[in-house]
PDB file of C-alpha atoms in Angstrom:
ATOM      1  CA  MET M   1     112.844  94.835  95.482  1.00  0.00           C
ATOM      2  CA  GLN M   2     111.184  96.600  98.388  1.00  0.00           C
ATOM      3  CA  LYS M   3     114.606  97.362  99.909  1.00  0.00           C
ATOM      4  CA  GLU M   4     115.804  98.875  96.623  1.00  0.00           C
ATOM      5  CA  ARG M   5     112.753 101.152  96.523  1.00  0.00           C
ATOM      6  CA  MET M   6     113.409 102.234 100.111  1.00  0.00           C
ATOM      7  CA  LYS M   7     117.034 103.036  99.263  1.00  0.00           C
ATOM      8  CA  LYS M   8     115.900 105.213  96.361  1.00  0.00           C
ATOM      9  CA  VAL M   9     113.407 107.045  98.581  1.00  0.00           C
ATOM     10  CA  ASP M  10     116.067 107.587 101.257  1.00  0.00           C
ATOM     11  CA  LYS M  11     118.467 109.004  98.655  1.00  0.00           C
ATOM     12  CA  LYS M  12     115.790 111.382  97.432  1.00  0.00           C
ATOM     13  CA  LYS M  13     115.101 112.542 100.988  1.00  0.00           C
ATOM     14  CA  ALA M  14     118.803 113.034 101.673  1.00  0.00           C
ATOM     15  CA  SER M  15     119.202 114.963  98.434  1.00  0.00           C
ATOM     16  CA  ALA M  16     116.257 117.196  99.311  1.00  0.00           C
ATOM     17  CA  TRP M  17     117.603 117.915 102.808  1.00  0.00           C
ATOM     18  CA  ILE M  18     121.020 118.836 101.402  1.00  0.00           C
ATOM     19  CA  GLN M  19     119.427 121.137  98.841  1.00  0.00           C
ATOM     20  CA  TYR M  20     117.403 122.833 101.593  1.00  0.00           C
ATOM     21  CA  GLY M  21     120.647 123.312 103.515  1.00  0.00           C
ATOM     22  CA  ILE M  22     122.307 124.885 100.490  1.00  0.00           C
ATOM     23  CA  ILE M  23     119.382 127.251  99.978  1.00  0.00           C
ATOM     24  CA  ALA M  24     119.227 128.317 103.612  1.00  0.00           C
ATOM     25  CA  ALA M  25     122.874 129.205 103.790  1.00  0.00           C
ATOM     26  CA  ALA M  26     123.280 130.609 100.310  1.00  0.00           C
ATOM     27  CA  THR M  27     120.350 132.972 100.490  1.00  0.00           C
ATOM     28  CA  ILE M  28     121.286 134.525 103.910  1.00  0.00           C
ATOM     29  CA  SER M  29     124.363 138.056 101.827  1.00  0.00           C
ATOM     30  CA  LEU M  30     135.217 136.008  81.449  1.00  0.00           C
ATOM     31  CA  GLY M  31     138.319 135.484  80.954  1.00  0.00           C
ATOM     32  CA  VAL M  32     139.860 138.777  82.055  1.00  0.00           C
ATOM     33  CA  ALA M  33     143.264 140.094  82.911  1.00  0.00           C
ATOM     34  CA  GLY M  34     144.646 139.574  86.400  1.00  0.00           C
ATOM     35  CA  GLY M  35     145.372 135.871  86.384  1.00  0.00           C
ATOM     36  CA  ILE M  36     141.830 134.571  86.695  1.00  0.00           C
ATOM     37  CA  ILE M  37     141.293 130.978  85.626  1.00  0.00           C
ATOM     38  CA  MET M  38     137.761 129.644  85.343  1.00  0.00           C
ATOM     39  CA  LYS M  39     135.476 127.215  83.580  1.00  0.00           C
ATOM     40  CA  ARG M  40     132.670 129.292  82.175  1.00  0.00           C
ATOM     41  CA  LYS M  41     129.863 126.825  81.651  1.00  0.00           C
ATOM     42  CA  PHE M  42     127.025 127.442  84.112  1.00  0.00           C
ATOM     43  CA  GLY M  43     126.508 124.384  86.259  1.00  0.00           C
ATOM     44  CA  GLY M  44     129.922 122.993  85.282  1.00  0.00           C
ATOM     45  CA  GLU M  45     132.957 122.558  87.467  1.00  0.00           C
ATOM     46  CA  GLU M  46     133.812 124.937  90.284  1.00  0.00           C
ATOM     47  CA  ILE M  47     135.204 128.318  89.295  1.00  0.00           C
ATOM     48  CA  THR M  48     138.709 128.784  90.639  1.00  0.00           C
ATOM     49  CA  TYR M  49     140.753 131.948  90.979  1.00  0.00           C
ATOM     50  CA  SER M  50     144.524 131.911  90.578  1.00  0.00           C
ATOM     51  CA  GLY M  51     146.482 135.116  91.137  1.00  0.00           C
ATOM     52  CA  PHE M  52     143.201 137.022  91.204  1.00  0.00           C
ATOM     53  CA  ASP M  53     143.127 140.359  93.022  1.00  0.00           C
ATOM     54  CA  PRO M  54     139.528 141.579  93.418  1.00  0.00           C
ATOM     55  CA  GLU M  55     140.743 144.986  94.562  1.00  0.00           C
ATOM     56  CA  THR M  56     141.884 145.779  91.006  1.00  0.00           C
ATOM     57  CA  PHE M  57     138.279 145.501  89.819  1.00  0.00           C
ATOM     58  CA  LYS M  58     136.805 147.881  92.387  1.00  0.00           C
ATOM     59  CA  ALA M  59     135.787 151.439  91.563  1.00  0.00           C
ATOM     60  CA  ASP M  60     137.221 154.291  93.620  1.00  0.00           C
ATOM     61  CA  SER M  61     133.861 155.272  95.078  1.00  0.00           C
ATOM     62  CA  LYS M  62     135.308 157.986  97.315  1.00  0.00           C
ATOM     63  CA  ALA M  63     136.932 159.714  94.332  1.00  0.00           C
ATOM     64  CA  LEU M  64     133.754 159.319  92.274  1.00  0.00           C
ATOM     65  CA  LEU M  65     131.631 160.956  94.986  1.00  0.00           C
ATOM     66  CA  LYS M  66     134.103 163.827  95.258  1.00  0.00           C
ATOM     67  CA  GLU M  67     134.045 164.246  91.477  1.00  0.00           C
ATOM     68  CA  TYR M  68     130.244 164.201  91.436  1.00  0.00           C
ATOM     69  CA  GLU M  69     130.015 166.836  94.173  1.00  0.00           C
ATOM     70  CA  ALA M  70     132.342 169.064  92.145  1.00  0.00           C
ATOM     71  CA  ASN M  71     130.522 168.485  88.849  1.00  0.00           C
ATOM     72  CA  PRO M  72     127.110 166.790  89.236  1.00  0.00           C
ATOM     73  CA  LYS M  73     126.260 167.367  85.558  1.00  0.00           C
ATOM     74  CA  LYS M  74     129.126 165.214  84.331  1.00  0.00           C
ATOM     75  CA  ASP M  75     128.115 162.216  82.218  1.00  0.00           C
ATOM     76  CA  PHE M  76     128.843 159.305  84.591  1.00  0.00           C
ATOM     77  CA  THR M  77     128.443 155.678  83.549  1.00  0.00           C
ATOM     78  CA  ALA M  78     125.737 153.498  85.130  1.00  0.00           C
ATOM     79  CA  PRO M  79     128.127 151.666  87.522  1.00  0.00           C
ATOM     80  CA  GLU M  80     129.787 154.976  88.454  1.00  0.00           C
ATOM     81  CA  LEU M  81     126.402 156.396  89.459  1.00  0.00           C
ATOM     82  CA  VAL M  82     125.715 153.348  91.626  1.00  0.00           C
ATOM     83  CA  ASN M  83     129.090 153.757  93.346  1.00  0.00           C
ATOM     84  CA  ILE M  84     128.377 157.439  93.991  1.00  0.00           C
ATOM     85  CA  ALA M  85     125.017 156.619  95.574  1.00  0.00           C
ATOM     86  CA  GLN M  86     126.481 153.753  97.616  1.00  0.00           C
ATOM     87  CA  GLU M  87     129.369 155.874  98.901  1.00  0.00           C
ATOM     88  CA  LYS M  88     126.999 158.671  99.860  1.00  0.00           C
ATOM     89  CA  TYR M  89     124.850 156.166 101.764  1.00  0.00           C
ATOM     90  CA  ARG M  90     127.898 154.612 103.416  1.00  0.00           C
ATOM     91  CA  ASN M  91     128.954 158.067 104.653  1.00  0.00           C
ATOM     92  CA  CYS M  92     125.680 158.654 106.511  1.00  0.00           C
ATOM     93  CA  GLU M  93     126.121 158.993 110.250  1.00  0.00           C
ATOM     94  CA  ASN M  94     122.959 156.918 110.642  1.00  0.00           C
ATOM     95  CA  CYS M  95     121.104 154.726 108.166  1.00  0.00           C
ATOM     96  CA  TYR M  96     119.327 151.395 107.839  1.00  0.00           C
ATOM     97  CA  SER M  97     117.992 149.026 105.188  1.00  0.00           C
ATOM     98  CA  ILE M  98     115.282 146.357 104.997  1.00  0.00           C
ATOM     99  CA  GLN M  99     115.608 143.452 102.582  1.00  0.00           C
ATOM    100  CA  VAL M 100     112.751 141.123 101.660  1.00  0.00           C
ATOM    101  CA  GLY M 101     113.016 138.355  99.110  1.00  0.00           C
ATOM    102  CA  LEU M 102     112.313 134.865  97.903  1.00  0.00           C
ATOM    103  CA  ALA M 103     114.580 132.001  96.839  1.00  0.00           C
ATOM    104  CA  LYS M 104     112.940 129.675  94.331  1.00  0.00           C
ATOM    105  CA  THR M 105     114.124 126.095  93.885  1.00  0.00           C
ATOM    106  CA  VAL M 106     112.626 122.746  94.982  1.00  0.00           C
ATOM    107  CA  VAL M 107     110.734 124.773  97.596  1.00  0.00           C
ATOM    108  CA  ASP M 108     110.178 128.501  98.053  1.00  0.00           C
ATOM    109  CA  GLN M 109     112.252 129.985 100.833  1.00  0.00           C
ATOM    110  CA  SER M 110     111.881 133.429 102.395  1.00  0.00           C
ATOM    111  CA  ILE M 111     114.806 135.847 102.624  1.00  0.00           C
ATOM    112  CA  ARG M 112     115.061 138.649 105.168  1.00  0.00           C
ATOM    113  CA  ASN M 113     117.968 140.963 105.961  1.00  0.00           C
ATOM    114  CA  PHE M 114     118.212 144.060 108.149  1.00  0.00           C
ATOM    115  CA  GLN M 115     121.235 146.396 108.333  1.00  0.00           C
ATOM    116  CA  ILE M 116     121.785 149.306 110.680  1.00  0.00           C
ATOM    117  CA  LYS M 117     124.559 151.871 110.938  1.00  0.00           C
ATOM    118  CA  LYS M 118     124.501 154.044 114.052  1.00  0.00           C
ATOM    119  CA  GLY M 119     127.597 156.187 114.319  1.00  0.00           C
ATOM    120  CA  ASP M 120     130.581 153.845 114.583  1.00  0.00           C
ATOM    121  CA  LYS M 121     128.468 150.751 115.306  1.00  0.00           C
ATOM    122  CA  TRP M 122     126.882 148.357 112.824  1.00  0.00           C
ATOM    123  CA  PHE M 123     124.294 145.598 112.997  1.00  0.00           C
ATOM    124  CA  GLU M 124     123.043 142.991 110.537  1.00  0.00           C
ATOM    125  CA  GLU M 125     120.456 140.217 110.734  1.00  0.00           C
ATOM    126  CA  SER M 126     119.776 137.511 108.128  1.00  0.00           C
ATOM    127  CA  ILE M 127     116.841 135.100 108.332  1.00  0.00           C
ATOM    128  CA  SER M 128     115.887 132.391 105.848  1.00  0.00           C
ATOM    129  CA  LYS M 129     112.968 130.012 106.341  1.00  0.00           C
ATOM    130  CA  SER M 130     110.988 127.341 104.534  1.00  0.00           C
ATOM    131  CA  LYS M 131     108.997 124.276 105.596  1.00  0.00           C
ATOM    132  CA  MET M 132     112.273 122.389 105.968  1.00  0.00           C
ATOM    133  CA  VAL M 133     114.840 124.995 107.033  1.00  0.00           C
ATOM    134  CA  ALA M 134     115.016 127.708 109.698  1.00  0.00           C
ATOM    135  CA  VAL M 135     118.229 129.756 109.785  1.00  0.00           C
ATOM    136  CA  GLY M 136     118.947 132.996 111.616  1.00  0.00           C
ATOM    137  CA  ASN M 137     122.215 134.937 111.919  1.00  0.00           C
ATOM    138  CA  ARG M 138     123.076 138.175 113.691  1.00  0.00           C
ATOM    139  CA  TYR M 139     126.222 140.272 113.471  1.00  0.00           C
ATOM    140  CA  TYR M 140     127.332 143.169 115.667  1.00  0.00           C
ATOM    141  CA  GLN M 141     130.378 145.261 114.742  1.00  0.00           C
ATOM    142  CA  GLU M 142     132.324 147.913 116.594  1.00  0.00           C
ATOM    143  CA  LYS M 143     135.769 149.285 115.818  1.00  0.00           C
ATOM    144  CA  ASP M 144     137.672 146.384 117.370  1.00  0.00           C
ATOM    145  CA  GLY M 145     135.749 143.483 115.865  1.00  0.00           C
ATOM    146  CA  VAL M 146     132.626 141.586 114.832  1.00  0.00           C
ATOM    147  CA  SER M 147     130.500 139.236 116.940  1.00  0.00           C
ATOM    148  CA  PHE M 148     128.576 136.588 114.995  1.00  0.00           C
ATOM    149  CA  TYR M 149     125.600 134.833 116.613  1.00  0.00           C
ATOM    150  CA  LYS M 150     124.097 131.754 114.984  1.00  0.00           C
ATOM    151  CA  GLY M 151     120.426 131.266 115.883  1.00  0.00           C
ATOM    152  CA  ASP M 152     117.202 129.544 114.893  1.00  0.00           C
ATOM    153  CA  ALA M 153     114.446 131.179 112.858  1.00  0.00           C
ATOM    154  CA  THR M 154     111.081 130.946 114.584  1.00  0.00           C
ATOM    155  CA  SER M 155     109.232 132.573 111.678  1.00  0.00           C
ATOM    156  CA  GLU M 156     110.029 134.244 108.358  1.00  0.00           C
ATOM    157  CA  GLU M 157     110.894 137.444 110.227  1.00  0.00           C
ATOM    158  CA  SER M 158     112.228 136.473 113.640  1.00  0.00           C
ATOM    159  CA  ALA M 159     114.860 134.238 115.224  1.00  0.00           C
ATOM    160  CA  THR M 160     116.188 133.365 118.680  1.00  0.00           C
ATOM    161  CA  PHE M 161     119.817 133.657 119.739  1.00  0.00           C
ATOM    162  CA  THR M 162     121.907 132.695 122.776  1.00  0.00           C
ATOM    163  CA  LYS M 163     124.887 134.582 124.137  1.00  0.00           C
ATOM    164  CA  ASP M 164     127.042 131.465 124.298  1.00  0.00           C
ATOM    165  CA  ASN M 165     126.581 130.646 120.579  1.00  0.00           C
ATOM    166  CA  VAL M 166     128.907 133.399 119.393  1.00  0.00           C
ATOM    167  CA  THR M 167     132.086 133.675 117.350  1.00  0.00           C
ATOM    168  CA  ASN M 168     134.213 136.800 117.760  1.00  0.00           C
ATOM    169  CA  TYR M 169     136.321 138.057 114.859  1.00  0.00           C
ATOM    170  CA  LYS M 170     138.862 140.733 114.191  1.00  0.00           C
ATOM    171  CA  PRO M 171     137.640 142.781 111.179  1.00  0.00           C
ATOM    172  CA  ASN M 172     140.235 141.378 108.741  1.00  0.00           C
ATOM    173  CA  ASP M 173     139.496 137.799 109.804  1.00  0.00           C
ATOM    174  CA  PHE M 174     135.772 138.371 109.431  1.00  0.00           C
ATOM    175  CA  LYS M 175     136.213 139.714 105.901  1.00  0.00           C
ATOM    176  CA  LYS M 176     138.382 136.734 105.001  1.00  0.00           C
ATOM    177  CA  ASP M 177     135.606 134.324 106.007  1.00  0.00           C
ATOM    178  CA  TRP M 178     132.498 136.363 105.162  1.00  0.00           C
ATOM    179  CA  GLY M 179     133.524 138.492 102.168  1.00  0.00           C
ATOM    180  CA  LYS M 180     132.991 141.915 103.750  1.00  0.00           C
ATOM    181  CA  THR M 181     132.815 143.685 107.085  1.00  0.00           C
ATOM    182  CA  LEU M 182     129.530 145.293 108.127  1.00  0.00           C
ATOM    183  CA  ASP M 183     130.779 148.840 107.540  1.00  0.00           C
ATOM    184  CA  GLU M 184     131.403 148.057 103.865  1.00  0.00           C
ATOM    185  CA  ILE M 185     127.638 147.411 103.576  1.00  0.00           C
ATOM    186  CA  PHE M 186     127.599 146.358  99.894  1.00  0.00           C
ATOM    187  CA  ILE M 187     129.034 142.990  98.832  1.00  0.00           C
ATOM    188  CA  TYR M 188     128.953 143.046  95.013  1.00  0.00           C
ATOM    189  CA  ILE M 189     131.979 144.447  93.149  1.00  0.00           C
ATOM    190  CA  ILE M 190     130.468 147.092  90.870  1.00  0.00           C
ATOM    191  CA  SER M 191     132.602 149.053  88.426  1.00  0.00           C
ATOM    192  CA  ASN M 192     133.063 149.618  84.692  1.00  0.00           C
ATOM    193  CA  LYS M 193     135.158 146.420  84.730  1.00  0.00           C
ATOM    194  CA  THR M 194     132.542 144.169  86.339  1.00  0.00           C
ATOM    195  CA  VAL M 195     129.381 144.922  84.365  1.00  0.00           C
ATOM    196  CA  ASN M 196     128.235 144.335  80.814  1.00  0.00           C
ATOM    197  CA  LEU M 197     128.122 148.024  79.857  1.00  0.00           C
ATOM    198  CA  SER M 198     126.092 147.385  76.689  1.00  0.00           C
ATOM    199  CA  GLU M 199     123.264 145.966  78.853  1.00  0.00           C
ATOM    200  CA  CYS M 200     123.307 148.770  81.450  1.00  0.00           C
ATOM    201  CA  LYS M 201     121.172 151.876  81.264  1.00  0.00           C
ATOM    202  CA  THR M 202     120.329 155.064  83.145  1.00  0.00           C
ATOM    203  CA  GLU M 203     116.912 156.706  82.947  1.00  0.00           C
ATOM    204  CA  LYS M 204     114.729 159.265  84.676  1.00  0.00           C
ATOM    205  CA  LYS M 205     111.669 157.940  86.509  1.00  0.00           C
ATOM    206  CA  GLY M 206     109.696 160.957  87.629  1.00  0.00           C
ATOM    207  CA  SER M 207     111.931 162.841  90.062  1.00  0.00           C
ATOM    208  CA  ASN M 208     114.165 159.801  90.588  1.00  0.00           C
ATOM    209  CA  ILE M 209     117.030 158.191  88.687  1.00  0.00           C
ATOM    210  CA  ARG M 210     116.911 154.496  87.828  1.00  0.00           C
ATOM    211  CA  VAL M 211     120.033 152.535  86.895  1.00  0.00           C
ATOM    212  CA  THR M 212     119.879 149.014  85.470  1.00  0.00           C
ATOM    213  CA  LEU M 213     122.989 146.847  85.757  1.00  0.00           C
ATOM    214  CA  SER M 214     123.924 143.475  84.281  1.00  0.00           C
ATOM    215  CA  LEU M 215     126.790 142.237  86.458  1.00  0.00           C
ATOM    216  CA  ASP M 216     129.578 139.947  85.364  1.00  0.00           C
ATOM    217  CA  PRO M 217     128.572 136.719  87.135  1.00  0.00           C
ATOM    218  CA  ALA M 218     132.159 135.644  87.879  1.00  0.00           C
ATOM    219  CA  ILE M 219     133.870 138.857  88.978  1.00  0.00           C
ATOM    220  CA  ALA M 220     131.128 140.990  90.568  1.00  0.00           C
ATOM    221  CA  THR M 221     130.040 138.119  92.838  1.00  0.00           C
ATOM    222  CA  TYR M 222     133.514 137.202  94.143  1.00  0.00           C
ATOM    223  CA  TYR M 223     133.036 138.359  97.773  1.00  0.00           C
ATOM    224  CA  TYR M 224     129.420 137.179  97.758  1.00  0.00           C
ATOM    225  CA  LYS M 225     130.599 133.668  96.848  1.00  0.00           C
ATOM    226  CA  ILE M 226     133.007 133.649  99.798  1.00  0.00           C
ATOM    227  CA  GLN M 227     130.141 134.609 102.111  1.00  0.00           C
ATOM    228  CA  MET M 228     127.899 131.873 100.711  1.00  0.00           C
ATOM    229  CA  LYS M 229     130.604 129.199 100.937  1.00  0.00           C
ATOM    230  CA  THR M 230     131.343 130.033 104.592  1.00  0.00           C
ATOM    231  CA  MET M 231     127.703 130.230 105.596  1.00  0.00           C
ATOM    232  CA  SER M 232     126.796 126.810 104.188  1.00  0.00           C
ATOM    233  CA  ASN M 233     130.119 124.973 104.177  1.00  0.00           C
ATOM    234  CA  LEU M 234     129.725 124.436 100.432  1.00  0.00           C
ATOM    235  CA  ALA M 235     131.981 122.078  98.503  1.00  0.00           C
ATOM    236  CA  GLY M 236     133.243 125.024  96.461  1.00  0.00           C
ATOM    237  CA  LEU M 237     132.299 128.491  95.315  1.00  0.00           C
ATOM    238  CA  PRO M 238     128.806 128.816  93.801  1.00  0.00           C
ATOM    239  CA  THR M 239     128.500 129.263  90.039  1.00  0.00           C
ATOM    240  CA  PHE M 240     126.384 132.209  88.870  1.00  0.00           C
ATOM    241  CA  GLU M 241     124.530 132.318  85.574  1.00  0.00           C
ATOM    242  CA  TYR M 242     123.470 135.948  85.898  1.00  0.00           C
ATOM    243  CA  VAL M 243     122.948 138.870  88.296  1.00  0.00           C
ATOM    244  CA  LYS M 244     120.618 141.705  87.317  1.00  0.00           C
ATOM    245  CA  GLN M 245     120.050 144.771  89.483  1.00  0.00           C
ATOM    246  CA  ILE M 246     117.921 147.903  89.284  1.00  0.00           C
ATOM    247  CA  TYR M 247     118.937 150.777  91.572  1.00  0.00           C
ATOM    248  CA  THR M 248     116.753 153.802  92.315  1.00  0.00           C
ATOM    249  CA  PHE M 249     117.993 157.037  93.857  1.00  0.00           C
ATOM    250  CA  ASP M 250     116.661 160.568  94.016  1.00  0.00           C
ATOM    251  CA  ALA M 251     117.941 163.622  92.166  1.00  0.00           C
ATOM    252  CA  LYS M 252     120.537 164.200  94.909  1.00  0.00           C
ATOM    253  CA  MET M 253     121.882 160.644  94.515  1.00  0.00           C
ATOM    254  CA  THR M 254     120.335 159.417  97.779  1.00  0.00           C
ATOM    255  CA  LEU M 255     120.004 155.651  97.535  1.00  0.00           C
ATOM    256  CA  LEU M 256     116.390 154.499  97.836  1.00  0.00           C
ATOM    257  CA  HIS M 257     115.969 150.959  96.536  1.00  0.00           C
ATOM    258  CA  CYS M 258     117.613 148.013  94.795  1.00  0.00           C
ATOM    259  CA  LYS M 259     115.861 145.130  93.027  1.00  0.00           C
ATOM    260  CA  THR M 260     118.032 142.049  92.453  1.00  0.00           C
ATOM    261  CA  GLU M 261     117.413 138.916  90.422  1.00  0.00           C
ATOM    262  CA  GLU M 262     120.178 136.300  90.373  1.00  0.00           C
ATOM    263  CA  LYS M 263     120.511 132.677  89.350  1.00  0.00           C
ATOM    264  CA  TYR M 264     123.221 130.297  90.540  1.00  0.00           C
ATOM    265  CA  LYS M 265     124.135 126.734  91.410  1.00  0.00           C
ATOM    266  CA  ALA M 266     125.710 125.579  94.670  1.00  0.00           C
ATOM    267  CA  SER M 267     126.947 122.135  95.722  1.00  0.00           C
ATOM    268  CA  MET M 268     127.127 120.328  99.053  1.00  0.00           C
ATOM    269  CA  LEU M 269     127.999 116.661  99.713  1.00  0.00           C
ATOM    270  CA  GLY M 270     127.784 115.850  96.011  1.00  0.00           C
ATOM    271  CA  VAL M 271     124.327 117.394  95.536  1.00  0.00           C
ATOM    272  CA  THR M 272     123.826 120.510  93.414  1.00  0.00           C
ATOM    273  CA  ALA M 273     120.913 122.916  93.795  1.00  0.00           C
ATOM    274  CA  GLU M 274     119.864 125.492  91.211  1.00  0.00           C
ATOM    275  CA  ILE M 275     118.455 128.614  92.883  1.00  0.00           C
ATOM    276  CA  THR M 276     116.937 131.886  91.686  1.00  0.00           C
ATOM    277  CA  ASN M 277     116.696 134.787  94.145  1.00  0.00           C
ATOM    278  CA  TYR M 278     114.269 137.711  93.859  1.00  0.00           C
ATOM    279  CA  ILE M 279     115.197 140.413  96.379  1.00  0.00           C
ATOM    280  CA  ASP M 280     114.054 143.966  97.163  1.00  0.00           C
ATOM    281  CA  THR M 281     116.165 146.190  99.408  1.00  0.00           C
ATOM    282  CA  TYR M 282     114.805 149.478 100.798  1.00  0.00           C
ATOM    283  CA  TYR M 283     117.380 152.033 101.997  1.00  0.00           C
ATOM    284  CA  HIS M 284     116.818 154.765 104.567  1.00  0.00           C
ATOM    285  CA  ALA M 285     119.623 157.317 104.472  1.00  0.00           C
ATOM    286  CA  ASP M 286     120.127 159.713 107.399  1.00  0.00           C
ATOM    287  CA  LYS M 287     117.509 157.874 109.460  1.00  0.00           C
ATOM    288  CA  SER M 288     118.395 156.759 112.981  1.00  0.00           C
ATOM    289  CA  ILE M 289     117.036 153.634 114.668  1.00  0.00           C
ATOM    290  CA  LYS M 290     118.336 151.747 117.685  1.00  0.00           C
ATOM    291  CA  ILE M 291     120.550 148.710 117.274  1.00  0.00           C
ATOM    292  CA  PRO M 292     118.549 145.906 118.906  1.00  0.00           C
ATOM    293  CA  ASP M 293     119.677 143.792 121.835  1.00  0.00           C
ATOM    294  CA  LEU M 294     120.437 140.155 121.049  1.00  0.00           C
ATOM    295  CA  ASN M 295     116.854 138.860 121.204  1.00  0.00           C
ATOM    296  CA  GLN M 296     115.052 142.092 120.474  1.00  0.00           C
ATOM    297  CA  LYS M 297     113.122 141.850 117.192  1.00  0.00           C
ATOM    298  CA  VAL M 298     113.434 144.175 114.220  1.00  0.00           C
ATOM    299  CA  SER M 299     110.443 144.954 111.979  1.00  0.00           C
ATOM    300  CA  TYR M 300     110.410 143.790 108.376  1.00  0.00           C
ATOM    301  CA  SER M 301     107.103 145.506 107.681  1.00  0.00           C
ATOM    302  CA  LEU M 302     107.023 147.288 104.329  1.00  0.00           C
ATOM    303  CA  GLU M 303     104.060 149.423 105.320  1.00  0.00           C
ATOM    304  CA  GLY M 304     104.752 152.931 104.116  1.00  0.00           C
ATOM    305  CA  GLU M 305     107.512 151.847 101.736  1.00  0.00           C
ATOM    306  CA  LYS M 306     107.201 153.240  98.222  1.00  0.00           C
ATOM    307  CA  LYS M 307     106.716 150.700  95.448  1.00  0.00           C
ATOM    308  CA  TYR M 308     109.421 150.528  92.785  1.00  0.00           C
ATOM    309  CA  GLU M 309     109.292 148.861  89.385  1.00  0.00           C
TER     310      GLU M 309
END
């Protein structure tokens, strides 16, 4: 009897550890035309894609920005406005963003992400930490490739890395494994085809513009799922129930902030975790900061950041 109780306790511990592993990796990042096959029930079997080409669901953000610059008073849809703001941000010679969030499941887990563009060089750091898990990743990209360093989080906002724990990628290989290269910056597929237009809205908030999006949980998250699967060695692609985002940009379409709430399930070694992320990302267009050396810290302080609803 005592042995049976011990076995049950051990199974619970193992299950908890696996769930922590899923959270750490996953947080760090319809039946429609195009040959997509999926099982729609949230928490059901793994979504699979057959003959699916995600490129056909992307908006032409470069063309949209050009169109906006020629006629800024045109009545653009909510996802078109987001693409215009994202493309304008992507075109900055220098920019950076700070992301702070929380993953809620069996335990609360912190989420931190820092991105920098400085000319033709890019940097990204992701840190996720709880009482049970400490994960830190850094990525450095130049024209010829991406270097990925896997480290250990020492706190919610710092991690240590070693030069020998590195994987070097060609850009196309990195995108295949991680969903996007650093210069693409944004990982969700946002277009008129990948949102629920009836649930999207655009409104004025003082001198700013606020756009609310309800993303299609299967299509818009496609590259994000690839990133999550690689990072945590998941059994399959995560299953999303919903993704809601609120973007804020100024009257000149300069991207300022994005608030994301998303709920999904991910499985590893037969254990499934249900996770809800709450994430705020603050964007700084045309602002230059130095790309840090491997063990040089970045600051996640939000002091001076404007508060957004």
